[in-house]
Amino acid sequence: MSSNNNQLCKSRTGKEVREFLLKPIVMKNLLFLVLFGMLFNGLSIAQTFNFVADINPTGDSDPRDFINYNSDLYFSATDDSITRDLWKLTSGTTTPINISNFPSGSYNLYDLTVFQGKLFYSVTHPTHGSEIWVYDGTSNALLADINPGIGHGFRPFYGLTVYNNLLLFAGDNGINGLELYKTDGTAMGTSLVKDINVGADSSIVVKPSFALLNNKVYFGADDGINGYELWETDGTTNGTTLVKDIEPGAVSSGPSWIEVFNNELFFYCQTSTYGNEVWKSDGTDAGTEILKDINPGTANGIGSFNPAILNNKMYFVGNETATAYELYSTDGTTANTELFKDINPMGSSFIVYLTTIDGYVYFQAGDGINHRELWKTDGTNTTLIEVNPIGYGYPTLFTKYNGRIYLRANVDSSFINRNYQLLELDYWTDSVQSIAPAIAPKFNPLRTAYNFFEWEDKLYFAADYDATGSELWSYSILPSNIEDSKEFVTTNIYPNPSNDFIHFDDNIDANSVSIYNTLGQLVLQSNEINTVDVSKLGSGAYVIKIQSDKLTYVSKIVKL
């Protein structure tokens, strides 16, 4: 361990040291990652698909927007293709139940958010219009009829944002237009924060991008005078103010994709001087400025897609005339805002869906030869992972589950008739495979899959693998004989990856530690307790087996 780490660890308990060192990757349940069955007395991997329920017998139930509330799984679905309800799968059960039973014709049930021990969501109701509803674990109720009657007081998909003891959202009372609202979770505590664009016109004209910095929330709004610009709020009328009129006058700069990075706000906006570029702000007028004019002059220097943050850098889609739209990075300074990778030397690489997972940014891109494939970068190396060798892959919904990455991608050669399947990416080898239950093949089974969600050691999603339509399915990957192999127990290894020393839980009374390479060969054995020197191992992946009097602990480690 380095001298700095030793100094930091001297006065800390085992738990505190673990929390300090375990930041790169939390290696939990790594038994599920192990590809080397010969090391574990024939321990094998079982992959199981489970059809949960045919919620809509006459069509697609289209389950989506999964959320864990009070240890149960909640989601939006329809049982008649007309009415969308709130559904619940109780922990330890296998049958979802409809807990809202809204009148026929209710739709747009989205924006599920846990706040103050309750579940809040939006629905468009035939009597109340689009409003916010709340479920307290027992019953559903209308939070407040913001726009009385059938008027729409809430804009579906615009989201609910937790801010201290409040929920912030865009609301419309039918008088002031779509403006900034707040609620403390009660009808009495639901109110207009400020009529930013005074009168009937709306100040929030696109889906708001709320970002929290220094106990204030920043967002875009149009006051009818300065155009759509950067605003801030502390949840009060007086504390809701314009930060800066970036494009002076009534013309809008349109701040979007507002992110907090290195204790500053970073966002995209467009001006008549610089075009569409990345800007940054410390929350003050004077501290709001362009990060860099990537494409000099009025030409656009960025694309309109979300950024991703990894290891003190922010990655985004930038554009110079010479390279077109490619992957850029910044550390927050002008000097170090630069092209990171020219993926397609012949033109734009069409990068979308930048997603950070365990030390990598995954994204969809094309290099001019491989069309719309999966790529990843660790901030140094950028790697192509081909998901569709015969056509356009269009990979999306990157989700980590039990040490592997799952995604939706097209596996067909047709550009028009896409066949979206569930793909599994091995985190360590970058090998990718399409997986499906035994009843497959079924063309385009993930056509309505909106998100993947892990709950109770399973991955839940919408799929149409048979004649039942798009319904609720789950997928699990577990050692097939785990119940018969209770002597094998997982443990946290930290730091992991490591280049010198690794540590494991201090409640393990280890007799010996064995480390194996990918060929199953023993490469290191130690009698050290709780700490092992791996500095002499070559870089790569290994399996560690820790033997105590009663148990054998196993995990996967990476030597840098």
XYZ file of C-alpha atoms in Angstrom:
560
model
C 0.000 0.000 0.000
C 1.272 3.522 -0.678
C 2.562 5.634 2.203
C -0.391 8.011 1.809
C -2.878 5.163 2.156
C -0.972 3.786 5.146
C -1.120 7.182 6.843
C -4.853 7.476 6.196
C -5.501 3.985 7.547
C -3.584 4.274 10.836
C -6.377 5.731 12.929
C -9.332 4.061 11.164
C -11.297 0.997 12.072
C -11.450 -1.947 9.680
C -14.845 -0.813 8.451
C -13.649 2.749 7.844
C -10.585 1.527 5.963
C -12.811 -0.670 3.807
C -15.138 2.228 3.013
C -12.149 4.394 2.118
C -10.468 1.853 -0.125
C -13.525 0.343 -1.727
C -14.255 3.267 -4.022
C -13.077 2.080 -7.472
C -15.449 -0.894 -7.742
C -17.560 -2.477 -5.037
C -16.873 -6.152 -5.594
C -20.037 -7.638 -4.172
C -21.312 -11.127 -4.898
C -18.408 -11.743 -7.257
C -18.983 -15.481 -7.161
C -21.463 -14.783 -9.944
C -18.670 -13.460 -12.145
C -16.378 -16.467 -11.930
C -15.808 -18.184 -15.231
C -13.400 -20.714 -13.866
C -15.596 -23.558 -12.698
C -12.680 -25.917 -12.245
C -11.558 -23.883 -9.256
C -14.755 -24.410 -7.342
C -15.386 -28.159 -7.440
C -17.614 -27.979 -10.501
C -19.613 -24.886 -9.511
C -21.580 -23.910 -12.632
C -23.668 -20.943 -13.709
C -27.456 -21.228 -14.128
C -29.241 -18.691 -16.305
C -32.977 -18.589 -15.736
C -35.727 -16.695 -17.554
C -39.042 -16.447 -15.748
C -42.348 -15.346 -17.215
C -43.818 -13.414 -14.268
C -47.402 -12.762 -15.341
C -49.718 -12.195 -18.291
C -51.065 -8.886 -17.007
C -52.900 -8.065 -20.224
C -54.487 -11.233 -21.689
C -55.595 -9.419 -24.852
C -52.410 -7.511 -25.729
C -49.300 -5.841 -24.347
C -49.181 -4.801 -20.689
C -45.975 -2.841 -21.440
C -44.527 -2.809 -17.883
C -42.076 0.055 -17.306
C -40.736 2.626 -14.831
C -39.769 0.021 -12.217
C -38.964 1.244 -8.711
C -38.250 -0.333 -5.328
C -40.559 1.012 -2.635
C -40.665 -0.534 0.843
C -38.772 -3.563 -0.534
C -41.518 -4.301 -3.089
C -41.379 -3.822 -6.869
C -43.714 -1.176 -8.324
C -44.244 -0.363 -11.988
C -46.647 1.066 -14.544
C -48.639 -1.344 -16.740
C -51.965 -1.804 -18.516
C -54.227 -4.858 -18.267
C -56.607 -3.865 -21.083
C -54.496 -1.759 -23.525
C -56.630 1.269 -22.542
C -56.051 1.990 -18.860
C -52.641 2.302 -17.249
C -52.368 1.480 -13.530
C -49.854 1.220 -10.721
C -48.847 -2.406 -10.148
C -47.037 -4.078 -7.276
C -45.045 -7.285 -6.958
C -44.705 -8.014 -3.261
C -41.408 -9.355 -1.979
C -41.482 -13.145 -1.826
C -44.489 -13.482 -4.148
C -44.829 -14.213 -7.864
C -48.109 -12.526 -8.846
C -48.327 -8.753 -9.496
C -51.435 -6.933 -8.286
C -53.156 -3.791 -9.508
C -53.157 -1.343 -6.593
C -54.657 1.726 -8.259
C -57.589 0.425 -10.350
C -58.082 3.731 -12.112
C -61.179 4.345 -14.247
C -61.069 3.166 -17.845
C -59.124 5.526 -20.042
C -56.545 6.592 -17.454
C -53.108 6.766 -19.075
C -49.610 8.243 -18.842
C -48.802 6.731 -15.427
C -45.141 7.649 -15.077
C -42.634 9.658 -12.988
C -42.533 7.178 -10.059
C -40.590 8.788 -7.196
C -40.105 7.801 -3.545
C -40.335 10.796 -1.196
C -41.070 11.141 2.526
C -41.771 7.426 2.829
C -44.436 7.500 0.107
C -44.596 6.751 -3.607
C -45.488 9.690 -5.854
C -46.340 9.400 -9.534
C -48.301 11.087 -12.306
C -51.343 9.821 -14.184
C -53.780 11.304 -16.669
C -57.193 10.649 -15.127
C -60.523 11.027 -17.006
C -61.914 13.177 -14.177
C -58.875 15.049 -12.881
C -56.655 15.327 -15.950
C -52.883 14.898 -15.553
C -52.016 15.317 -11.882
C -49.735 13.916 -9.171
C -50.954 10.986 -7.097
C -49.505 9.426 -3.962
C -49.469 5.895 -2.557
C -48.698 5.490 1.142
C -48.312 1.714 1.143
C -52.029 1.163 1.729
C -54.096 3.401 -0.538
C -53.817 5.803 -3.488
C -54.966 9.396 -3.400
C -54.820 12.510 -5.543
C -52.139 14.743 -4.068
C -53.757 17.988 -5.226
C -55.968 18.966 -8.153
C -53.606 21.707 -9.304
C -55.656 22.435 -12.410
C -59.214 21.741 -11.189
C -61.418 19.433 -13.211
C -60.121 17.766 -16.344
C -57.386 20.356 -16.862
C -53.788 19.122 -16.738
C -51.931 20.346 -13.650
C -48.831 18.233 -14.296
C -46.888 17.487 -17.469
C -46.221 13.709 -17.795
C -42.567 12.695 -18.297
C -41.360 16.049 -16.933
C -40.387 14.337 -13.688
C -40.412 14.933 -9.947
C -37.176 16.156 -8.342
C -36.393 15.663 -4.650
C -34.891 18.783 -3.077
C -34.378 18.762 0.701
C -37.888 18.312 2.138
C -39.625 19.213 -1.112
C -40.528 17.796 -4.486
C -40.021 20.245 -7.351
C -41.898 19.910 -10.629
C -43.495 21.780 -13.522
C -47.158 22.513 -12.768
C -49.982 24.386 -14.461
C -52.978 25.730 -12.530
C -54.769 26.799 -15.711
C -54.057 30.476 -15.030
C -50.283 30.997 -14.916
C -49.098 28.501 -17.515
C -46.495 25.812 -16.834
C -44.401 27.113 -13.940
C -42.182 25.918 -11.076
C -44.145 24.150 -8.324
C -43.266 22.469 -5.052
C -44.871 20.067 -2.594
C -43.986 18.771 0.849
C -46.093 15.683 0.130
C -49.403 17.144 1.301
C -52.232 18.931 -0.495
C -51.805 22.018 1.703
C -48.075 22.038 1.044
C -48.439 21.931 -2.762
C -48.101 25.374 -4.342
C -46.672 27.565 -7.066
C -43.113 28.587 -6.222
C -43.067 31.582 -8.551
C -44.907 32.792 -11.636
C -41.640 33.347 -13.510
C -43.339 34.299 -16.774
C -46.029 36.530 -15.315
C -49.480 35.857 -16.695
C -50.826 32.944 -18.733
C -47.622 32.160 -20.640
C -45.375 29.317 -19.451
C -41.821 29.764 -18.208
C -40.976 26.051 -18.485
C -41.301 25.317 -22.184
C -39.286 22.078 -22.398
C -38.662 19.193 -19.989
C -36.732 20.790 -17.104
C -33.201 19.680 -16.288
C -32.920 20.236 -12.520
C -29.430 20.163 -10.952
C -28.511 20.642 -7.285
C -25.446 22.708 -6.389
C -24.610 24.293 -3.029
C -28.137 23.707 -1.725
C -29.825 25.420 -4.651
C -31.542 23.919 -7.677
C -30.677 25.184 -11.163
C -32.894 24.892 -14.221
C -33.912 26.607 -17.431
C -36.856 29.032 -17.598
C -38.258 31.855 -19.727
C -39.522 34.969 -17.920
C -40.932 36.488 -21.127
C -38.226 39.170 -21.094
C -34.843 37.476 -21.200
C -35.732 34.329 -23.114
C -35.112 30.776 -21.880
C -32.074 31.120 -19.593
C -30.388 29.697 -16.467
C -32.342 30.139 -13.220
C -31.899 29.090 -9.598
C -34.273 28.393 -6.712
C -34.141 27.621 -3.012
C -37.815 26.665 -3.026
C -39.060 30.162 -2.167
C -40.491 32.947 -4.318
C -37.754 35.448 -3.474
C -35.068 32.796 -3.816
C -36.074 31.973 -7.397
C -34.013 34.256 -9.641
C -32.314 34.542 -12.993
C -28.635 33.546 -12.801
C -27.530 35.063 -16.095
C -29.063 36.275 -19.337
C -26.531 34.364 -21.422
C -27.976 35.456 -24.756
C -28.913 39.088 -23.991
C -32.439 40.202 -24.715
C -35.532 38.168 -25.524
C -33.639 35.551 -27.537
C -33.024 32.310 -25.634
C -29.755 30.475 -25.020
C -31.760 27.358 -24.031
C -29.615 25.738 -21.315
C -29.979 21.941 -21.365
C -28.358 18.780 -19.948
C -27.369 20.628 -16.775
C -24.835 18.524 -14.830
C -22.862 19.098 -11.631
C -19.165 18.373 -12.159
C -16.233 19.443 -9.964
C -18.591 21.611 -7.882
C -19.719 23.625 -10.890
C -22.633 23.483 -13.299
C -21.931 22.362 -16.855
C -24.575 22.661 -19.538
C -25.191 23.173 -23.231
C -26.544 26.417 -24.614
C -26.614 28.379 -27.850
C -25.647 31.991 -28.434
C -25.385 34.218 -31.464
C -21.660 34.646 -30.756
C -20.528 31.066 -30.191
C -23.267 28.805 -31.503
C -24.135 25.722 -29.427
C -21.297 25.074 -26.932
C -20.564 23.839 -23.405
C -20.874 26.468 -20.678
C -20.144 26.342 -16.974
C -21.321 28.259 -13.914
C -20.592 28.555 -10.206
C -24.143 29.829 -9.696
C -23.322 33.514 -10.160
C -23.662 35.883 -13.109
C -19.932 36.611 -13.185
C -19.064 32.931 -12.810
C -21.206 31.821 -15.766
C -19.100 31.558 -18.915
C -18.384 29.499 -21.992
C -16.065 26.575 -21.281
C -14.518 26.581 -24.727
C -15.509 27.604 -28.247
C -14.858 24.112 -29.628
C -16.050 24.991 -33.108
C -14.861 28.614 -33.442
C -17.402 31.224 -34.388
C -21.120 30.651 -34.619
C -20.910 27.016 -35.736
C -22.134 24.435 -33.227
C -19.453 22.777 -31.124
C -21.558 20.143 -29.355
C -24.253 17.587 -30.040
C -27.571 17.439 -28.226
C -26.900 14.321 -26.148
C -26.265 13.703 -22.475
C -22.728 13.889 -21.026
C -21.186 11.302 -18.678
C -18.715 11.734 -15.819
C -15.815 9.371 -15.124
C -12.673 9.809 -13.010
C -12.713 13.618 -12.765
C -13.539 14.098 -16.425
C -16.754 14.781 -18.254
C -17.315 13.142 -21.635
C -19.648 14.592 -24.246
C -20.286 14.819 -27.968
C -18.279 17.661 -29.475
C -17.948 18.967 -33.010
C -15.122 20.545 -34.927
C -15.231 21.086 -38.661
C -12.267 18.743 -39.123
C -13.657 15.791 -37.149
C -17.457 16.311 -37.106
C -19.341 15.013 -34.039
C -17.021 12.875 -31.904
C -16.161 12.015 -28.296
C -14.727 14.921 -26.280
C -13.589 15.228 -22.685
C -12.946 18.007 -20.199
C -11.599 18.386 -16.690
C -13.512 21.657 -16.385
C -10.779 23.876 -17.801
C -10.529 25.452 -21.235
C -7.024 24.086 -21.805
C -8.062 20.494 -21.136
C -11.298 20.498 -23.115
C -10.371 18.517 -26.183
C -11.124 15.755 -28.652
C -10.792 12.453 -26.824
C -11.360 9.991 -29.656
C -12.086 10.417 -33.354
C -14.060 7.199 -33.691
C -15.128 7.781 -37.281
C -12.345 9.483 -39.298
C -14.719 9.715 -42.274
C -17.421 11.745 -40.508
C -19.589 11.842 -37.404
C -19.702 8.770 -35.164
C -23.275 9.556 -33.961
C -22.536 8.991 -30.269
C -25.552 8.580 -27.971
C -26.459 7.086 -24.579
C -23.243 7.842 -22.691
C -23.522 5.753 -19.505
C -20.991 5.368 -16.672
C -20.715 1.890 -15.120
C -17.883 0.786 -12.825
C -14.924 2.629 -14.265
C -16.102 2.770 -17.890
C -18.297 4.957 -20.060
C -20.410 2.841 -22.411
C -22.065 4.363 -25.457
C -23.454 3.745 -28.927
C -21.388 4.904 -31.897
C -20.375 4.083 -35.466
C -16.846 4.184 -36.883
C -17.881 4.226 -40.534
C -17.428 0.469 -40.865
C -19.216 -0.910 -37.818
C -22.580 0.812 -37.666
C -24.143 1.897 -34.373
C -22.246 -0.546 -32.166
C -21.314 -0.667 -28.489
C -18.178 1.163 -27.402
C -16.556 1.758 -24.041
C -13.740 3.848 -22.617
C -11.900 3.878 -19.311
C -10.487 7.340 -19.977
C -7.403 5.902 -21.669
C -8.434 3.185 -24.099
C -11.546 3.218 -26.263
C -12.813 -0.195 -27.354
C -15.337 -1.415 -29.912
C -17.612 -4.237 -28.703
C -19.458 -5.573 -31.730
C -23.028 -6.548 -30.863
C -24.327 -7.010 -34.413
C -21.794 -8.227 -37.011
C -24.404 -8.197 -39.799
C -26.123 -4.838 -39.323
C -26.855 -1.865 -37.119
C -26.713 -2.801 -33.416
C -28.383 0.254 -31.825
C -27.385 -0.830 -28.270
C -29.242 0.894 -25.416
C -30.353 0.447 -21.782
C -26.896 -0.403 -20.421
C -27.479 -1.920 -16.981
C -25.166 -3.700 -14.549
C -26.484 -6.872 -12.927
C -24.424 -9.428 -10.996
C -21.143 -8.254 -12.448
C -22.242 -8.254 -16.078
C -23.646 -5.600 -18.380
C -27.072 -6.161 -19.941
C -28.390 -4.192 -22.867
C -30.987 -4.109 -25.604
C -29.687 -4.317 -29.168
C -30.767 -5.121 -32.722
C -29.350 -8.426 -33.978
C -30.960 -8.403 -37.439
C -29.382 -7.310 -40.704
C -32.368 -5.143 -41.611
C -32.086 -1.436 -40.976
C -35.878 -1.039 -40.900
C -37.249 -4.253 -39.333
C -35.184 -4.307 -36.184
C -34.970 -7.365 -33.949
C -34.242 -6.131 -30.423
C -32.949 -8.854 -28.118
C -31.458 -9.040 -24.622
C -27.665 -9.129 -24.764
C -25.237 -10.025 -22.020
C -21.765 -8.508 -21.894
C -19.090 -10.130 -19.771
C -17.605 -7.327 -17.709
C -14.078 -8.747 -17.815
C -13.674 -10.209 -21.300
C -15.994 -7.946 -23.346
C -17.551 -11.048 -24.910
C -21.207 -10.467 -25.780
C -24.021 -12.897 -26.471
C -27.737 -12.754 -27.183
C -29.733 -14.607 -24.531
C -33.360 -15.740 -24.520
C -35.571 -18.367 -22.894
C -35.913 -21.814 -24.438
C -39.220 -20.886 -26.108
C -37.392 -18.387 -28.345
C -36.584 -17.507 -31.080
C -39.153 -14.743 -31.135
C -38.646 -11.785 -33.470
C -38.133 -8.442 -31.719
C -39.124 -9.548 -28.185
C -37.762 -6.408 -26.532
C -39.580 -3.992 -28.822
C -41.274 -2.218 -25.866
C -38.515 -2.638 -23.248
C -38.096 0.755 -21.629
C -35.703 -0.086 -18.796
C -34.067 -2.958 -16.938
C -34.342 -3.067 -13.159
C -32.650 -5.257 -10.561
C -34.796 -6.406 -7.650
C -34.324 -9.342 -5.294
C -31.327 -10.672 -7.263
C -33.240 -10.707 -10.561
C -33.367 -8.446 -13.584
C -36.897 -7.321 -14.531
C -37.986 -6.007 -17.933
C -40.750 -6.052 -20.546
C -40.517 -8.741 -23.234
C -42.609 -10.660 -25.748
C -41.068 -14.123 -25.948
C -44.318 -15.976 -26.674
C -47.914 -15.360 -27.720
C -48.813 -13.386 -24.583
C -47.577 -10.024 -25.848
C -45.102 -7.703 -24.131
C -45.330 -8.732 -20.478
C -43.266 -8.817 -17.291
C -40.252 -11.125 -17.357
C -37.304 -11.652 -15.068
C -33.830 -13.050 -15.600
C -31.433 -14.406 -13.027
C -27.882 -15.656 -13.147
C -26.786 -17.719 -10.162
C -24.496 -20.647 -9.455
C -26.773 -23.611 -10.193
C -25.677 -25.543 -7.132
C -25.286 -22.623 -4.745
C -27.668 -24.221 -2.264
C -25.508 -27.338 -2.273
C -22.281 -25.369 -1.992
C -22.803 -23.261 1.099
C -19.145 -23.518 1.972
C -18.493 -20.967 -0.770
C -19.219 -17.431 0.458
C -18.481 -14.101 -1.218
C -16.522 -11.327 0.460
C -15.522 -7.755 -0.317
C -12.021 -7.290 -1.695
C -10.579 -3.797 -1.588
C -9.163 -1.907 -3.335
C -10.115 -3.740 -6.488
C -8.463 -3.273 -8.950
C -5.151 -2.958 -7.081
C -1.500 -2.612 -7.963
C 0.033 -3.526 -4.584
C -1.952 -4.748 -1.576
C -5.484 -6.095 -1.334
C -7.551 -6.424 1.827
C -10.662 -8.366 2.750
C -13.224 -8.287 5.539
C -11.564 -8.164 8.961
C -14.004 -10.677 10.439
C -12.479 -13.476 8.356
C -10.117 -15.731 10.280
C -8.042 -16.800 7.271
C -5.798 -19.841 7.355
C -4.536 -19.448 3.817
C -5.062 -17.386 0.699
C -4.680 -18.810 -2.804
C -4.730 -16.844 -6.049
C -5.271 -18.493 -9.454
C -4.823 -17.176 -12.980
C -7.317 -17.639 -15.817
C -5.810 -21.049 -16.659
C -6.602 -22.306 -13.173
C -2.939 -22.309 -12.159
C -1.952 -21.416 -8.597
C 0.191 -18.279 -8.864
C 0.321 -17.063 -5.257
C -0.243 -18.566 -1.840
C -0.077 -16.687 1.442
C -0.738 -17.186 5.124
C -1.159 -13.469 5.736
C -4.359 -12.494 7.547
C -6.647 -9.968 5.814
C -3.922 -8.466 3.617
C -2.123 -9.917 0.589
C 0.727 -8.438 -1.433
C -0.099 -8.834 -5.151
C 2.486 -6.367 -6.441
C 4.530 -9.095 -8.151
C 1.609 -10.493 -10.131
C 1.232 -9.555 -13.764
C -1.619 -7.300 -14.815
C -4.899 -9.094 -15.413
C -7.825 -10.936 -13.846
C -7.435 -13.527 -11.079
C -9.550 -15.587 -8.709
C -8.811 -15.409 -4.993
C -9.798 -18.191 -2.601
C -9.622 -17.457 1.123
C -9.758 -20.466 3.428
C -10.856 -20.277 7.069
C -11.663 -23.057 9.541
C -15.346 -23.083 8.593
C -15.769 -21.363 5.222
C -14.151 -20.823 1.846
C -14.491 -17.316 0.477
C -14.109 -16.651 -3.259
C -13.947 -13.535 -5.388
C -12.575 -12.051 -8.590
C -9.703 -9.552 -8.442
C -7.917 -7.438 -10.996
C -4.202 -6.597 -10.782
C -3.295 -3.296 -12.423
